[in-house]
XYZ file of C-alpha atoms in Angstrom:
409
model
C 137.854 64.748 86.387
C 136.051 65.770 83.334
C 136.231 69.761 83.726
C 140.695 69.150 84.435
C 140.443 66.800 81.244
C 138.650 69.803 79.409
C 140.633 72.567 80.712
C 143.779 70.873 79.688
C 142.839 70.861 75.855
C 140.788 74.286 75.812
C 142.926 75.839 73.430
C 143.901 72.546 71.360
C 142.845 74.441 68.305
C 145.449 76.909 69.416
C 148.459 74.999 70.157
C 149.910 74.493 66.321
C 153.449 73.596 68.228
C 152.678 70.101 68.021
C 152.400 67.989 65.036
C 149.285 68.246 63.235
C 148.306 64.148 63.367
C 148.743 64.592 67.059
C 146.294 67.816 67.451
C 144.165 65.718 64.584
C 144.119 62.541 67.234
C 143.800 64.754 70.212
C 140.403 66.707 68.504
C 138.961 63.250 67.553
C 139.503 61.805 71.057
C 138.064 64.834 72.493
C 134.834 64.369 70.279
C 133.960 61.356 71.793
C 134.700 62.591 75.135
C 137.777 60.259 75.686
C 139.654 62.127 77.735
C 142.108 59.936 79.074
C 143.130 58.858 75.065
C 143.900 62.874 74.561
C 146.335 62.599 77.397
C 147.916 59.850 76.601
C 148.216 61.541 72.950
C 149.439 64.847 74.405
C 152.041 63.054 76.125
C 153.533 61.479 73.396
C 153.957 64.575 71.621
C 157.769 65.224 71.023
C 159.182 68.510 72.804
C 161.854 69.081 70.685
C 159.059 69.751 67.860
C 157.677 72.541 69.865
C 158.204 76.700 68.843
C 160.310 78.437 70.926
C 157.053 81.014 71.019
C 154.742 78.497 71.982
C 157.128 76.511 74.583
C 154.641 78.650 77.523
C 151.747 77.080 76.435
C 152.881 73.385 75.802
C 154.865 73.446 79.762
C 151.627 74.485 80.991
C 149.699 71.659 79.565
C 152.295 69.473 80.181
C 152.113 70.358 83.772
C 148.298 69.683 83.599
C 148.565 66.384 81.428
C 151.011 64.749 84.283
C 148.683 65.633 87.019
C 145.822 63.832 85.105
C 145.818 59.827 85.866
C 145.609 57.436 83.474
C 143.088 54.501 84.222
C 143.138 54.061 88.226
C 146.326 55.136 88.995
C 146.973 58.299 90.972
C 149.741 60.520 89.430
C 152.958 59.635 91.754
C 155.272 62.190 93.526
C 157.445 62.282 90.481
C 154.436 63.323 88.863
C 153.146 66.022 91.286
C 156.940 67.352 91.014
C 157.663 67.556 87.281
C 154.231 69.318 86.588
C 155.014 72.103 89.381
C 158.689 72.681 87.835
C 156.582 72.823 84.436
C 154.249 75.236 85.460
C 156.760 77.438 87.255
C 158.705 77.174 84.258
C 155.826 77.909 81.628
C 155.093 81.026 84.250
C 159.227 82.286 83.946
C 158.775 82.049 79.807
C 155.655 84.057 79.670
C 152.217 82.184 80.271
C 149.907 84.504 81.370
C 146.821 83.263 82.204
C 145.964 83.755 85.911
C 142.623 81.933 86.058
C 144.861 78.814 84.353
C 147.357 79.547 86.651
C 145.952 79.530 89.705
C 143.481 76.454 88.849
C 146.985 74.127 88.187
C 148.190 75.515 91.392
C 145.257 74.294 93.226
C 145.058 71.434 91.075
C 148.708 70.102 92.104
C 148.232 70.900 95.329
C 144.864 69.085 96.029
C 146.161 65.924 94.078
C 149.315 65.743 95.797
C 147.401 66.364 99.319
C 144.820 63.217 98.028
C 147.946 61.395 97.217
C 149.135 61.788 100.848
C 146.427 60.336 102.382
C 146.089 57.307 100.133
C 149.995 56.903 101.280
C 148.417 57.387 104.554
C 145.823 54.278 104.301
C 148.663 52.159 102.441
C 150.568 53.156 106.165
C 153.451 54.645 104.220
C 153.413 57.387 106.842
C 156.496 59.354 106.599
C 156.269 59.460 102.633
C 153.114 61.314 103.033
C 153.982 63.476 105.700
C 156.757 64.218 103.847
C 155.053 65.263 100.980
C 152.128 67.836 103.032
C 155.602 69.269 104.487
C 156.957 69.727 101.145
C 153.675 71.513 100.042
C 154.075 73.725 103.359
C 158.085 74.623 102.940
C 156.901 75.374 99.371
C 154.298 78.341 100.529
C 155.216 79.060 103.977
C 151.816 81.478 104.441
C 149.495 78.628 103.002
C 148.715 77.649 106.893
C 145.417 75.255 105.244
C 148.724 73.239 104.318
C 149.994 73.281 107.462
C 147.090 72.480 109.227
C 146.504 69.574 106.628
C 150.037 68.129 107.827
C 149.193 68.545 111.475
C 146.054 66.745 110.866
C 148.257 63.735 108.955
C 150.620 63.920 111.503
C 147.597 63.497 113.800
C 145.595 60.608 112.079
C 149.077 58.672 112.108
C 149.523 59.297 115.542
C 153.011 61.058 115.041
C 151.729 63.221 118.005
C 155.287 65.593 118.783
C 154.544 66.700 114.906
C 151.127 67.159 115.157
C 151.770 68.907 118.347
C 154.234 71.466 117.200
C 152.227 71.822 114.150
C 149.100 72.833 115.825
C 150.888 75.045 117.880
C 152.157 76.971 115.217
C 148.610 77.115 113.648
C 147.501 78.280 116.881
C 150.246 80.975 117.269
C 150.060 82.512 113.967
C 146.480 83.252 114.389
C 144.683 80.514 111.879
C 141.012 79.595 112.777
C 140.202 77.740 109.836
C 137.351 79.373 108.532
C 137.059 79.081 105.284
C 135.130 79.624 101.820
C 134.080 76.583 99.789
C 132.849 77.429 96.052
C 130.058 75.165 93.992
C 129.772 74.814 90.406
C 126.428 74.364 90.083
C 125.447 72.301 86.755
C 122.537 72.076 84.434
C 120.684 69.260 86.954
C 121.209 71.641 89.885
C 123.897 69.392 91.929
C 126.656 71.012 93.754
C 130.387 70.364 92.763
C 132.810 71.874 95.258
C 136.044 73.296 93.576
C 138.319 76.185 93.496
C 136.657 79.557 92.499
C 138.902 79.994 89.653
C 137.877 76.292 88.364
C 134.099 76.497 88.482
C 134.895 80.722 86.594
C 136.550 78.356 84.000
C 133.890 75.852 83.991
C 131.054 78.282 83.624
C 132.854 79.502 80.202
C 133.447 75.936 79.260
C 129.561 75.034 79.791
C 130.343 72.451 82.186
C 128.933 74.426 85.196
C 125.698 76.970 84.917
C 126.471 79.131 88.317
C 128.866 79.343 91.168
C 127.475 79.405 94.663
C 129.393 79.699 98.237
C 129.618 78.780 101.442
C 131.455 80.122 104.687
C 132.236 77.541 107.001
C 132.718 77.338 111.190
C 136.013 77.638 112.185
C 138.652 74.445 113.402
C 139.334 75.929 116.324
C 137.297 73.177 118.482
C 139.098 70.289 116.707
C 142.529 72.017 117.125
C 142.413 72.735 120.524
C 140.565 69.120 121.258
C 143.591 67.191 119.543
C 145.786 69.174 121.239
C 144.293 68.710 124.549
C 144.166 65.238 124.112
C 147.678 64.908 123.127
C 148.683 67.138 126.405
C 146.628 64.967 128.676
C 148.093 61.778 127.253
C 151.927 63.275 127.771
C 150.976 64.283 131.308
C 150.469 67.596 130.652
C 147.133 68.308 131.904
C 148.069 71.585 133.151
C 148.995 72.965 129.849
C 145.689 71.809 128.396
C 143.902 73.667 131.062
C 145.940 77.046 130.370
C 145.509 75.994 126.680
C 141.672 75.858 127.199
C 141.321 79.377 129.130
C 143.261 80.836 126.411
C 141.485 80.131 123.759
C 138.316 80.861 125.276
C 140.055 84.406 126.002
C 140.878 84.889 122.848
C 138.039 83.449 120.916
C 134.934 83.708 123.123
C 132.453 83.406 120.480
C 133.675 80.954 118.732
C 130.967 77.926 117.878
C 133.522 75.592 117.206
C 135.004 75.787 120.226
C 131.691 76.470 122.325
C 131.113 73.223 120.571
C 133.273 70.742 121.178
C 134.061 72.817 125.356
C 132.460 69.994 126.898
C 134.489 67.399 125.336
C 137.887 68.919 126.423
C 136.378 69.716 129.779
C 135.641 66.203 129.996
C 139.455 65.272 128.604
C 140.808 67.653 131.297
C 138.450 66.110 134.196
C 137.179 69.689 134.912
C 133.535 67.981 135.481
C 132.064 71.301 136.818
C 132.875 73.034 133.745
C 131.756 69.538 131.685
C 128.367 69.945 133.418
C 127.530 73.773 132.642
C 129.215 73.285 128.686
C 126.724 70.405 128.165
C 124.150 72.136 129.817
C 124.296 74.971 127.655
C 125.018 72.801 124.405
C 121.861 70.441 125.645
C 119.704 73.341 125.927
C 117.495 71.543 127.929
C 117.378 68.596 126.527
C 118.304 65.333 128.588
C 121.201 63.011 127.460
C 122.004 60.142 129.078
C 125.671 60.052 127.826
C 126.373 63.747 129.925
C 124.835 61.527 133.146
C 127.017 58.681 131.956
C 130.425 60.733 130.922
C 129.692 62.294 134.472
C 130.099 58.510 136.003
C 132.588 57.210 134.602
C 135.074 60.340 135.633
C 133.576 59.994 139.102
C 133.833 55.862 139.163
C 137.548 56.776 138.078
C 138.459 58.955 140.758
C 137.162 56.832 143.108
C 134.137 58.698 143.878
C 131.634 55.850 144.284
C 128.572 57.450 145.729
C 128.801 60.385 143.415
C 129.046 57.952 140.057
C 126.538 55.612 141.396
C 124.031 58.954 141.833
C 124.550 60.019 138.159
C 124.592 56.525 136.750
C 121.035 56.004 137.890
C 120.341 59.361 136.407
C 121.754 58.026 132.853
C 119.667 54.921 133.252
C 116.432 56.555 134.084
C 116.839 57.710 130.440
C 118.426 54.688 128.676
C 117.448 52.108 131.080
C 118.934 49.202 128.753
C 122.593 50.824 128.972
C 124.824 47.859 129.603
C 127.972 49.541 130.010
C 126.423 52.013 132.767
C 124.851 48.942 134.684
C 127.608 47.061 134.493
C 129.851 50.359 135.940
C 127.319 51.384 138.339
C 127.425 47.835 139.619
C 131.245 47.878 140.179
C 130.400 51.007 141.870
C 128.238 49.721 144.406
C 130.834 47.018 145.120
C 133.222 49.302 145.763
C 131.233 51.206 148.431
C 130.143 47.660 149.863
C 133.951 46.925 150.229
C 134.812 49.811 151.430
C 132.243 50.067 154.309
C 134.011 49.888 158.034
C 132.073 48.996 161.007
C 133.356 51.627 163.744
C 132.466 50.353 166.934
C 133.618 53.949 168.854
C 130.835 55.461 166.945
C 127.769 53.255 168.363
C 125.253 55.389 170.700
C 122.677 52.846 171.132
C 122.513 48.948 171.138
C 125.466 47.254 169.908
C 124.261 44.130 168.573
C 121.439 46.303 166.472
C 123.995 48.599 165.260
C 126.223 45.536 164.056
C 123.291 44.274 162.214
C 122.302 47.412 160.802
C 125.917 47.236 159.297
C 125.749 44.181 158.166
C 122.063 44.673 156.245
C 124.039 47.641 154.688
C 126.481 45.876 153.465
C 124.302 43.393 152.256
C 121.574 46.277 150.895
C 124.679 47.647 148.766
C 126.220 43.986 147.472
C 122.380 43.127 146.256
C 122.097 46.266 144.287
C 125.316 45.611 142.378
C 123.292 41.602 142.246
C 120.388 43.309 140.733
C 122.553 45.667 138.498
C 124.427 42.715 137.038
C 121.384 40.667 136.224
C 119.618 43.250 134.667
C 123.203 43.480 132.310
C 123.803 40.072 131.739
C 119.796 39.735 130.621
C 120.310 42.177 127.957
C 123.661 40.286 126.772
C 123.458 36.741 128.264
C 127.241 36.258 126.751
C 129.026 39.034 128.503
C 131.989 37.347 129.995
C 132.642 40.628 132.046
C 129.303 41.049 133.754
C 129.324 37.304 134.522
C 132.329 37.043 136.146
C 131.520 40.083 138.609
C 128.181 38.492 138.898
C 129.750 35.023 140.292
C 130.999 36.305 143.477
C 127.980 37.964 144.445
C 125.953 34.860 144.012
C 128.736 33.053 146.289
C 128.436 35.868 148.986
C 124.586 35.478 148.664
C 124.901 31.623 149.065
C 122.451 31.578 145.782
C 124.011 27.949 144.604
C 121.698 27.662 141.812
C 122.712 30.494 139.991
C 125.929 30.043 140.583
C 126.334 26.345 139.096
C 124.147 27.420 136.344
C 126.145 30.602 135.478
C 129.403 28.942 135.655
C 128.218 25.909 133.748
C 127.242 28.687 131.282
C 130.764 30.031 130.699
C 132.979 26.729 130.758
C-alpha cells in the first residue's frame, strides 16, 4: 500500500497544476506519512484548475488516486473503470513514463482481479466473473487473465465456463510458468510485485534490491480441473485422450508428473495410479496410495482385490477408521456373495457344506473384528455401529448387541 501511496505523489513538487494550498496540504500529509489524507486531498482538487500542459500528469494520478482505497474499502468497479479511461487518456495527451505506465496497468489490473474474488466470497458470482472477462476482452493475449477467469469460473463451480476457458488456455499453448519479482527491503523480507514497481521502489528507497523467481508450470492443475469436470459430465473418455495428450505434448513437465496420479485416480486408470505414485513415492510407503487403491476397487465391486490393499494401508496406519470401516463392508460383501455349489463337491458332502459354512462365517467375523477395532477408536460412529449390529445378530452375541443398541437410542 505504502510504495502505490508514494508513487502516486512522486512528483508532487512537480505538479504546479493544482492549487498551491492543495500541493501545501498534500506535502504536509505526506510528511507524516498519511497517505490516505493526500488522497483524499488530491481528489478534491478541482480539474477545471488544471493547465492544459499539465492535464497528462494530473489524469495519470488521478487514475492512481481512484485505485487507492480509502479506510477499508476496496475501490469499486466504477473505480477500477474511471482510472483505466484516465490512464488511457493521460497516455493519448502525452504521458510518457513507461515504468509509471506499466506499474498503473498492473496496478488496475491486480486490484480489480482482488476485487473479483472478494465478490467471489460475498457469492456475487457473475459480477466477478464478469469483471476477470472484462479484464480478458480488454487484452485478448494476456492468457494469466484468462486463466484467472477459468480459475473463478472454477472455484464458483460455473464448470461449462471454466471448461471452455481451460480449453482455450490449453489450445493456445499457455503453461503457466511464470516470473515473480521481490523487492527486497532494508530488513531483508521479500515483497512480491511487478518488476517495474519494485525498479520504482528501489529509486524511491522503499526497496534495497530486486530478486526473482521462476515458477513450475499450471499445467497439472489445468488438466486435473479439467479432468474432473469431464469425469463428472460423463466424459471419461475425453479425460483419458485429454491425459495422453498432454503427456505427449509436455512429457517433462513436473506439474503434470505431479499431480498424474491424481487424474489417473479421477479417470479409474488404477494401473497407471499405481506406477505414477510409485514413481512420485520414490520408495517411500503411503498408506493413502494402498487406501485410494481400495476404495476404486471396493467401488467396482472388486471385493477381494480392495480387501488385499486395505490391509496393506492398515499395516501402515493401523488406526485408519475410514479403511476399517470400508474393508469391513468389503468382507461383507464377499460373505454375501459366497454360493454353495453342490455340482462342484468331490469328496464328502456334509464336510464340504460345513467347510462353506465356516467360510462364511471366517469372512462375516473378520468384518466383526474390523468393525470393533473402528468403533473402539470412535465409540460414537453411528455408521460403524449400525453395520456392526447385524453381525452381532448373525453371531447370536446378545450382549453386545443390547449394549450397542442401548448405546445409540
Amino acid at each position: 500500500m505504502k510504495i502505490r501511496l508514494t508513487i502516486l505523489f512522486l512528483a508532487v513538487a512537480s505538479i504546479a497544476f493544482a492549487q498551491k494550498k492543495e500541493i501545501k496540504k498534500i506535502e504536509k500529509a505526506i510528511a507524516q506519512n498519511d497517505y490516505k489524507k493526500a488522497t483524499e486531498i488530491f481528489k478534491t482538487i478541482d480539474p477545471n484548475s488544471v493547465e492544459e500542459k499539465y492535464k497528462a500528469d494530473y489524469l495519470f494520478y488521478k487514475a492512481a488516486s481512484l485505485t487507492n482505497p480509502t479506510g477499508n474499502e476496496m475501490p469499486s468497479v466504477s473505480d477500477f473503470n474511471k482510472a483505466d479511461i484516465a490512464l488511457k487518456e493521460s497516455i493519448k495527451m502525452g504521458f510518457k513514463n513507461q515504468n509509471y505506465i506499466q506499474f498503473m496497468t498492473s496496478i488496475i489490473n491486480e486490484g480489480r482481479f482482488a476485487l473479483a474474488q472478494k465478490l467471489l466470497k460475498e457469492e456475487k458470482t457473475d459480477e466477478a466473473l464478469g469483471v476477470v472477462k472484462d479484464l480478458y476482452k480488454a487484452n485478448p493475449d494476456n492468457l494469466e487473465m484468462l486463466y484467472n477467469a477459468a480459475t473463478l469460473a472454477y472455484q464458483a463451480q460455473k464448470f461449462e465456463i471454466a471448461t471452455a476457458d481451460y480449453e482455450a488456455l490449453l489450445e493456445k499453448g499457455y503453461t503457466g510458468q511464470r516470473t515473480t519479482y521481490y523487492g527486497i527491503d532494508d530488513k531483508g523480507s521479500k515483497v512480491p510485485m511487478s518488476k517495474s514497481a519494485i525498479e520504482i521502489g528501489i529509486q524511491t528507497g522503499q526497496f534495497k534490491s530486486m530478486e526473482m523467481d521462476t515458477s513450475s508450470s499450471r499445467i497439472g492443475e489445468i488438466v486435473t480441473n479439467l479432468t474432473w469436470m469431464y469425469v463428472q459430465n460423463g466424459s471419461i473418455d475425453k479425460g483419458k485422450k485429454l491425459m495422453a495428450t498432454m503427456l505427449n505434448k509436455y512429457p517433462s513437465d513436473s506439474s503434470l508428473v505431479d499431480a498424474s496420479s491424481n487424474i489417473y485416480l479421477q479417470l479409474g486408470m488404477m494401473d497407471e495410479y499405481k506406477i505414477a505414485m510409485d514413481k512420485l513415492l520414490n520408495g517411500r510407503k503411503d498408506p493413502t496410495v494402498f487406501q485410494n487403491l481400495a476404495n476404486a476397487a471396493l467401488n467396482a465391486g472388486n471385493y477381494e482385490e480392495a480387501i488385499t490393499f486395505y490391509d496393506k494401508s492398515l499395516e501402515l496406519q493401523g488406526d485408519n477408521l475410514a479403511a476399517l470401516n470400508n474393508a469391513a463392508n468389503a468382507f461383507i460383501q464377499v460373505a454375501n456373495n459366497l454360493t454353495f455349489d453342490k455340482d462342484k463337491v468331490t469328496g464328502n458332502y456334509r464336510e464340504a457344506v460345513e467347510a462353506f459354512n465356516d467360510n462364511r462365517k471366517n469372512t462375516y467375523m473378520k468384518a466383526l473384528n474390523y468393525l470393533e477395532k473402528a468403533l473402539k477408536l470412535d465409540p460414537t460412529n453411528v455408521n460403524v455401529a449400525q453395520n456392526l449390529l447385524p453381525l452381532y445378530g448373525y453371531f447370536k452375541m446378545e450382549d453386545k448387541q443390547k449394549a450397542l443398541e442401548a448405546r445409540f437410542q
